[in-house]
Coordinates of C-alpha atoms and ligand atoms in Angstrom, one line a residue:
M10 CA 8.0 2.2 24.9
S11 CA 8.4 1.3 21.3
R12 CA 11.8 1.5 19.6
C13 CA 12.2 2.6 16.0
R14 CA 12.8 -0.3 13.7
V15 CA 15.2 1.7 11.6
C16 CA 17.4 3.6 14.2
S17 CA 16.2 2.3 17.7
A18 CA 15.3 5.7 19.1
A19 CA 11.9 6.1 20.9
V20 CA 8.7 6.1 18.8
H21 CA 5.9 8.5 19.8
E22 CA 2.4 7.1 19.1
F23 CA -0.1 9.5 17.5
L24 CA -3.0 7.3 16.4
D25 CA -4.5 4.1 17.9
F26 CA -7.1 2.2 16.0
G27 CA -7.4 -0.4 18.7
R28 CA -7.3 -4.2 18.2
Q29 CA -7.9 -5.0 14.6
P30 CA -8.0 -8.2 12.5
L31 CA -5.6 -8.8 9.6
S32 CA -6.7 -6.9 6.5
S33 CA -6.4 -10.0 4.3
A34 CA -8.1 -12.5 6.7
F35 CA -11.3 -13.0 4.8
R36 CA -13.4 -15.7 6.5
S37 CA -15.5 -18.5 5.2
P38 CA -19.1 -18.2 6.3
G39 CA -19.0 -21.4 8.4
E40 CA -15.8 -20.5 10.3
T41 CA -16.2 -20.0 14.0
E42 CA -12.6 -19.8 15.1
K43 CA -11.7 -16.6 17.0
E44 CA -10.0 -14.1 14.7
F45 CA -6.4 -13.1 15.4
R46 CA -6.2 -9.4 16.4
F47 CA -3.3 -7.0 16.9
R48 CA -3.1 -3.4 18.1
L49 CA -3.1 -1.2 15.0
A50 CA -1.3 2.0 16.2
V51 CA 1.0 4.4 14.4
G52 CA 3.9 6.5 15.8
I53 CA 6.8 8.6 14.7
C54 CA 10.4 8.1 15.5
G55 CA 11.8 11.0 17.6
S56 CA 15.1 10.8 15.9
C57 CA 14.9 9.7 12.2
T58 CA 11.2 10.7 11.8
M59 CA 10.2 7.4 10.3
V60 CA 6.4 6.8 10.7
Q61 CA 5.7 3.2 11.6
L62 CA 3.3 0.8 13.3
L63 CA 3.9 0.1 16.9
E64 CA 3.1 -3.6 16.6
E65 CA 4.4 -5.9 13.9
V66 CA 2.3 -8.9 12.9
P67 CA 4.5 -12.0 13.0
Q68 CA 5.1 -13.7 9.6
G69 CA 3.5 -16.9 11.0
R70 CA 0.2 -15.1 11.5
R71 CA 0.0 -13.7 8.0
A72 CA -2.2 -15.1 5.4
H73 CA 0.4 -14.5 2.7
K74 CA 3.4 -16.7 2.5
G75 CA 5.2 -14.1 0.4
Y76 CA 5.0 -10.5 -0.6
P77 CA 1.3 -9.8 -0.7
Y78 CA 1.0 -7.2 -3.4
H79 CA -0.9 -7.8 -6.6
S80 CA -1.8 -5.3 -9.3
S81 CA -5.5 -5.7 -8.2
G82 CA -7.1 -6.4 -11.5
S83 CA -6.8 -2.8 -12.4
T84 CA -6.0 -1.8 -16.0
V85 CA -4.5 1.5 -14.8
M86 CA -2.1 -0.4 -12.5
H87 CA -1.2 -2.8 -15.3
E88 CA -0.3 0.2 -17.6
H89 CA 1.5 1.8 -14.7
F90 CA 3.8 -1.2 -14.4
E91 CA 4.4 -1.5 -18.1
R92 CA 5.3 2.1 -18.3
T93 CA 7.7 1.7 -15.3
A94 CA 9.4 -1.2 -17.0
R95 CA 9.8 0.7 -20.3
R96 CA 11.3 3.7 -18.3
F97 CA 13.9 1.4 -16.8
L98 CA 14.7 -0.1 -20.2
S99 CA 15.5 3.3 -21.5
A100 CA 17.6 4.5 -18.5
E101 CA 19.1 2.0 -16.0
L102 CA 19.0 -1.0 -18.3
T103 CA 20.9 0.3 -21.3
A104 CA 24.5 -1.0 -20.6
A105 CA 25.7 -4.3 -22.0
D106 CA 23.8 -7.3 -20.7
P107 CA 21.9 -5.5 -17.9
F108 CA 20.3 -7.4 -15.0
F109 CA 16.9 -6.4 -13.6
V110 CA 15.8 -7.6 -10.1
E111 CA 12.3 -7.1 -8.5
I112 CA 11.3 -7.7 -4.9
G113 CA 7.9 -9.3 -5.1
Y114 CA 6.5 -11.0 -8.2
N115 CA 3.6 -8.6 -8.5
D116 CA 1.7 -10.5 -11.3
G117 CA 4.9 -10.5 -13.4
V118 CA 3.9 -7.4 -15.2
V119 CA 7.3 -5.6 -15.0
L120 CA 9.2 -8.8 -15.4
D121 CA 7.3 -9.7 -18.6
T122 CA 8.0 -6.3 -20.2
V123 CA 11.7 -6.5 -19.3
R124 CA 12.0 -10.1 -20.6
D125 CA 10.3 -9.2 -23.8
A126 CA 13.0 -6.6 -24.3
G127 CA 15.6 -9.3 -24.0
V128 CA 16.9 -8.2 -20.6
R129 CA 17.9 -10.7 -17.8
Q130 CA 15.4 -10.5 -15.0
L131 CA 14.6 -12.1 -11.7
A132 CA 12.1 -11.6 -8.8
F133 CA 12.4 -12.6 -5.2
E134 CA 9.1 -14.1 -4.2
P135 CA 8.9 -16.6 -1.3
S136 CA 5.3 -17.7 -1.9
G137 CA 6.5 -19.5 -5.0
E138 CA 4.1 -17.5 -7.2
G139 CA 5.6 -17.1 -10.6
A140 CA 7.3 -20.4 -10.1
G141 CA 10.2 -21.1 -12.5
R142 CA 10.9 -17.5 -12.9
V143 CA 11.4 -16.4 -9.3
H144 CA 14.0 -16.9 -6.6
C145 CA 11.8 -18.5 -3.9
S146 CA 12.8 -16.5 -0.9
F147 CA 12.4 -13.1 0.8
F148 CA 15.0 -10.6 -0.2
D149 CA 17.7 -10.5 2.5
T150 CA 21.5 -10.7 2.7
A151 CA 21.7 -14.4 2.2
S152 CA 19.4 -14.6 -0.8
A153 CA 21.0 -11.4 -2.3
Q154 CA 24.4 -13.1 -2.0
E155 CA 23.1 -16.3 -3.7
V156 CA 21.9 -14.3 -6.7
R157 CA 25.0 -12.2 -6.8
T158 CA 27.1 -15.3 -7.0
A159 CA 25.0 -17.0 -9.6
E160 CA 24.0 -14.0 -11.8
G161 CA 26.4 -11.1 -11.0
P162 CA 25.5 -7.6 -10.0
A163 CA 22.1 -6.1 -10.6
D164 CA 21.7 -2.7 -12.3
I165 CA 18.4 -2.1 -10.7
I166 CA 16.4 -3.5 -7.8
Y167 CA 12.8 -2.5 -7.9
A168 CA 10.0 -2.9 -5.4
A169 CA 6.4 -1.7 -5.7
N170 CA 4.1 -1.7 -2.6
T171 CA 6.5 -4.1 -0.9
L172 CA 9.2 -2.4 1.2
C173 CA 6.6 -0.5 3.3
D174 CA 5.5 -3.9 4.5
V175 CA 9.0 -5.1 5.6
A176 CA 9.6 -4.1 9.2
D177 CA 13.1 -5.4 9.1
I178 CA 13.9 -3.1 6.2
A179 CA 17.6 -2.7 7.1
T180 CA 18.1 -6.2 5.8
V181 CA 16.7 -5.1 2.4
L182 CA 19.3 -2.3 2.3
E183 CA 22.1 -4.6 3.3
G184 CA 20.9 -7.1 0.6
A185 CA 20.9 -4.2 -2.0
D186 CA 24.4 -3.4 -1.0
I187 CA 25.4 -6.9 -1.8
L188 CA 23.5 -7.4 -5.0
L189 CA 23.7 -4.0 -6.7
A190 CA 26.5 -3.0 -9.2
P191 CA 28.6 0.0 -8.0
D192 CA 26.3 2.4 -9.8
G193 CA 23.1 0.4 -9.4
V194 CA 20.0 1.8 -7.9
L195 CA 17.3 0.6 -5.5
V196 CA 14.0 2.0 -6.6
F197 CA 10.9 1.6 -4.5
E198 CA 7.4 3.0 -4.5
D199 CA 4.9 3.0 -1.6
P200 CA 2.1 5.2 -0.2
Y201 CA 3.4 8.6 0.7
F202 CA 2.9 9.8 4.3
G203 CA 2.5 13.4 3.0
E204 CA -0.4 12.3 0.9
I205 CA -2.0 10.4 3.7
I206 CA -1.9 13.6 5.8
E207 CA -3.1 15.7 2.9
R208 CA -6.1 13.5 2.2
T209 CA -6.6 12.1 5.6
S210 CA -6.5 8.7 3.9
F211 CA -6.2 6.9 7.2
D212 CA -7.3 3.6 5.6
Q213 CA -3.8 3.3 4.1
I214 CA -2.9 2.3 7.7
Y215 CA -3.2 -1.5 8.1
D216 CA -1.1 -4.5 9.0
E217 CA 0.6 -4.8 5.6
H218 CA 1.8 -1.2 5.6
F219 CA 4.4 -1.1 8.4
Y220 CA 6.2 2.1 7.3
Y221 CA 4.7 5.4 6.0
F222 CA 7.6 7.0 4.2
T223 CA 8.6 10.6 3.7
A224 CA 11.6 11.9 1.8
R225 CA 13.2 12.9 5.1
S226 CA 12.8 9.5 6.8
V227 CA 13.9 7.6 3.7
R228 CA 17.0 9.8 3.3
A229 CA 17.8 9.2 7.0
M230 CA 17.3 5.5 6.6
A231 CA 19.4 5.3 3.4
R232 CA 22.3 7.2 5.0
R233 CA 22.5 4.7 7.9
S234 CA 23.1 1.9 5.3
G235 CA 25.6 3.6 2.9
F236 CA 23.0 4.9 0.4
D237 CA 21.8 8.4 -0.6
L238 CA 18.3 9.4 -1.7
V239 CA 19.0 10.6 -5.2
D240 CA 15.6 10.9 -6.8
V241 CA 11.9 11.1 -5.9
E242 CA 8.9 11.0 -8.2
R243 CA 5.3 11.5 -7.4
L244 CA 3.0 8.8 -8.7
P245 CA -0.7 9.2 -9.0
V246 CA -1.5 5.5 -8.3
H247 CA -2.9 4.1 -5.1
G248 CA -4.0 7.5 -3.7
G249 CA -0.6 9.1 -4.0
Q250 CA 2.7 7.4 -3.9
I251 CA 6.4 8.4 -4.1
R252 CA 9.0 6.4 -6.0
Y253 CA 12.3 6.7 -4.2
S254 CA 15.7 6.0 -5.9
L255 CA 18.7 5.2 -3.7
A256 CA 22.3 5.0 -4.9
R257 CA 25.5 4.3 -3.1
T258 CA 26.8 7.2 -1.1
G259 CA 28.7 9.6 -3.4
R260 CA 27.9 7.9 -6.7
R261 CA 25.1 10.3 -7.7
G262 CA 24.0 13.7 -6.5
P263 CA 20.3 14.3 -5.6
T264 CA 18.0 15.7 -8.2
A265 CA 16.2 19.0 -7.7
A266 CA 13.1 17.0 -7.0
V267 CA 14.7 15.6 -3.8
T268 CA 15.7 19.0 -2.6
E269 CA 12.2 20.4 -3.4
L270 CA 10.3 17.6 -1.6
L271 CA 12.5 17.9 1.5
A272 CA 11.9 21.6 1.6
E273 CA 8.2 21.1 1.1
E274 CA 7.9 18.6 3.9
E275 CA 9.8 21.0 6.1
S276 CA 7.5 24.0 5.3
R277 CA 4.4 21.9 5.7
G278 CA 5.6 20.7 9.2
L279 CA 4.7 17.2 8.0
T280 CA 6.3 15.5 11.0
E281 CA 5.4 18.1 13.6
P282 CA 3.2 17.1 16.5
E283 CA 0.5 19.7 15.6
T284 CA 0.2 18.1 12.1
L285 CA 0.0 14.6 13.5
N286 CA -2.5 15.5 16.2
G287 CA -4.6 17.4 13.6
F288 CA -4.7 14.3 11.4
T289 CA -5.8 12.1 14.3
A290 CA -8.7 14.5 15.1
T291 CA -9.8 14.6 11.5
V292 CA -9.8 10.8 11.4
A293 CA -12.2 10.7 14.4
T294 CA -14.5 13.2 12.7
I295 CA -14.6 11.1 9.5
R296 CA -15.6 8.1 11.6
T297 CA -18.5 10.0 13.3
E298 CA -19.7 11.5 10.0
L299 CA -19.5 8.2 8.0
V300 CA -21.4 6.2 10.7
E301 CA -24.1 8.9 11.0
L302 CA -24.5 9.0 7.2
L303 CA -24.9 5.2 6.9
R304 CA -27.3 5.0 9.8
R305 CA -29.4 7.8 8.4
L306 CA -29.5 6.2 4.9
T307 CA -30.4 2.8 6.3
R308 CA -33.1 4.3 8.5
E309 CA -34.5 6.0 5.4
G310 CA -34.7 2.7 3.6
H311 CA -31.9 3.2 1.2
R312 CA -29.6 0.3 0.2
V313 CA -25.9 0.9 0.5
V314 CA -23.3 -1.6 -0.8
G315 CA -19.5 -1.5 -0.6
Y316 CA -17.4 -1.4 -3.7
G317 CA -14.0 -3.2 -3.5
A318 CA -13.1 -5.4 -0.5
T319 CA -9.8 -3.6 -0.2
A320 CA -7.2 -4.1 2.5
K321 CA -7.9 -0.4 3.3
S322 CA -11.6 -1.2 3.9
S323 CA -10.6 -3.4 6.8
T324 CA -9.4 -0.4 8.8
V325 CA -12.5 1.7 7.9
L326 CA -15.0 -1.0 8.7
N327 CA -13.4 -2.2 11.9
Y328 CA -12.4 1.2 13.2
C329 CA -15.9 2.6 12.5
G330 CA -17.7 -0.5 13.6
I331 CA -19.6 -0.9 10.3
G332 CA -21.1 -4.4 9.8
P333 CA -23.7 -6.0 7.6
D334 CA -26.5 -4.0 9.4
L335 CA -25.2 -0.8 7.6
V336 CA -23.5 -2.3 4.5
P337 CA -25.1 -5.7 3.7
L338 CA -22.5 -6.7 1.0
V339 CA -19.3 -5.7 -0.7
C340 CA -18.6 -6.4 -4.4
D341 CA -15.1 -7.4 -5.5
S342 CA -13.6 -8.7 -8.6
T343 CA -11.0 -11.0 -6.8
P344 CA -12.3 -14.6 -7.0
S345 CA -10.5 -15.6 -3.7
K346 CA -12.4 -12.9 -1.8
Q347 CA -15.8 -13.8 -3.2
G348 CA -18.2 -15.9 -1.1
R349 CA -16.2 -15.0 2.0
L350 CA -16.7 -12.5 4.8
T351 CA -14.7 -9.3 5.4
P352 CA -12.2 -9.6 8.3
G353 CA -13.6 -8.7 11.7
T354 CA -16.9 -7.2 10.4
H355 CA -18.1 -10.2 8.5
I356 CA -19.8 -8.5 5.5
P357 CA -20.3 -11.0 2.6
V358 CA -18.2 -10.4 -0.5
H359 CA -20.0 -10.8 -3.8
P360 CA -18.7 -10.9 -7.3
P361 CA -19.0 -7.7 -9.4
Q362 CA -22.2 -8.9 -11.1
A363 CA -24.1 -8.5 -7.8
F364 CA -23.5 -4.8 -8.0
S365 CA -26.1 -4.3 -10.8
D366 CA -28.5 -6.9 -9.6
P367 CA -30.2 -4.6 -8.7
Y368 CA -28.1 -1.4 -8.4
P369 CA -28.0 -0.1 -4.8
D370 CA -29.0 3.5 -4.0
Y371 CA -25.5 4.2 -2.7
A372 CA -22.1 2.6 -3.2
L373 CA -19.5 3.1 -0.6
L374 CA -16.3 3.3 -2.6
F375 CA -13.6 1.4 -0.7
A376 CA -11.5 1.1 -3.8
W377 CA -11.2 4.9 -4.0
N378 CA -7.7 4.7 -5.3
H379 CA -9.3 3.4 -8.5
A380 CA -12.1 5.9 -8.5
E381 CA -11.6 7.1 -12.0
E382 CA -11.5 3.7 -13.5
V383 CA -14.4 2.4 -11.4
M384 CA -16.7 5.3 -12.0
A385 CA -16.0 5.2 -15.8
K386 CA -16.9 1.5 -15.8
E387 CA -20.0 1.9 -13.6
Q388 CA -21.6 4.8 -15.5
A389 CA -24.9 2.9 -15.7
F390 CA -25.1 3.0 -12.0
R391 CA -25.1 6.8 -11.9
E392 CA -27.4 6.9 -14.8
A393 CA -29.8 4.7 -12.8
G394 CA -29.7 7.3 -10.0
G395 CA -27.0 5.7 -7.9
R396 CA -24.6 7.8 -5.9
W397 CA -21.1 7.2 -4.6
I398 CA -20.1 7.7 -1.0
L399 CA -16.5 8.7 -0.4
Y400 CA -14.8 9.2 3.0
V401 CA -11.5 10.6 1.7
P402 CA -10.6 13.4 2.2
D403 CA -13.9 13.8 4.0
V404 CA -17.3 12.2 4.0
H405 CA -19.2 13.2 0.8
I406 CA -21.6 12.0 -1.8
V407 CA -21.0 12.4 -5.6
Ligands
TYD615 P1 -6.1 -2.5 -4.0 O1 -6.2 -1.3 -5.0 O2 -5.0 -3.4 -4.1 O3 -6.3 -1.9 -2.6 P2 -5.8 -2.5 -1.2 O4 -4.3 -2.5 -1.2 O5 -6.4 -1.5 -0.2 O6 -6.4 -3.9 -1.1 O7 -7.4 -3.4 -4.2 C1 -8.5 -3.1 -5.0 C2 -9.6 -4.1 -4.7 O8 -10.8 -3.7 -5.4 C3 -9.3 -5.5 -5.2 O9 -9.8 -6.4 -4.2 C4 -10.0 -5.6 -6.5 C5 -11.2 -4.7 -6.3 N1 -11.6 -4.0 -7.6 C6 -12.9 -4.3 -8.0 O10 -13.6 -5.0 -7.4 N2 -13.3 -3.7 -9.2 C7 -12.4 -2.8 -9.9 O11 -12.9 -2.3 -10.9 C8 -11.1 -2.6 -9.4 C9 -10.2 -1.7 -10.1 C10 -10.7 -3.2 -8.2
ZN616 ZN1 14.2 6.2 13.9

């Protein structure tokens, strides 16, 4: 039996994708070494309701030496982070000589904006990316203490797409307790489990997303570490996220948004067994329908290519057993993925130019979280008669 990584109670499994490769383990074509696999399965804690993976990938097995998140070459994400920084500058960072801390370097977008406003800033990033500007370690009690001693208390600690990946999340809250000023806030944004259920976006489930937060589970986790959930905000990015704000117990009351979201989760039965089992059944239906569609299109002589070699696509491809026979290539704008093969399913990744050379009949949109931006950019594909295949919230062609 698995134990909850937050509160140690029993975790009840509700979805098992089987043995999967790591979502970032793109291979070179010549590589023959056996790929590392782990069991990708999700469960819910019977006590604190935290949804989590049953198996954690050890740090030594990971391709990333640090926090993996990047703003994915998306203009929308770039703007999102600039807007976020400006919001902080007009709220939490208005006292005399404020101090902003980020967990994960994240292309430096937030840091740059904060720096340009003259505010002291620092990120924790163990990979060394952003060298010269970052504290080269994971965020934990020891590194938090070092920074506290050197720089004094932080007014805000911010993490985007990072905390959901930290299985040992209690150490982050302990570190925040050390580094934050008495009225400081820990703000983090990650995929929302309520949205995953709503859209059946099962591809959000992969090795680098260990936790699938809800307001209820985040509040329970916060309380165990001397914090309160004081605000929540829905974010339209990455297929539906929530930004959670935690403050020390008793320093701030929760906003109406917190009360509303907790009530909504309760009335939806978000963490009830029927909801979770219904989700699992719908995921299986999507697999059947997607594979049938791709087989039929291939049989009929249509060419289908993948768009965006996302981490999410690893779950879809491996769970559905989709390889180069059904999707001969995937286009992606990330240079380090190009010329390599997708983890487990070994589909070649090509640069974006390959998409129009010539246009395929169908494009399977793995980067569906950027659908608006991608479809606007690829209008000529539609005009040439191309169609998009989406599998979230169900398998459909647009
Ligand atoms: P991302 O949104 O970070 O999703 P995940 O966390 O599942 O990896 O990744 C988007 C991927 O899609 C990234 O590899 C870059 C690629 N991409 C394109 O190829 N073209 C585009 O226009 C955009 C926005 C992304
Ligand atoms: Zn628990």
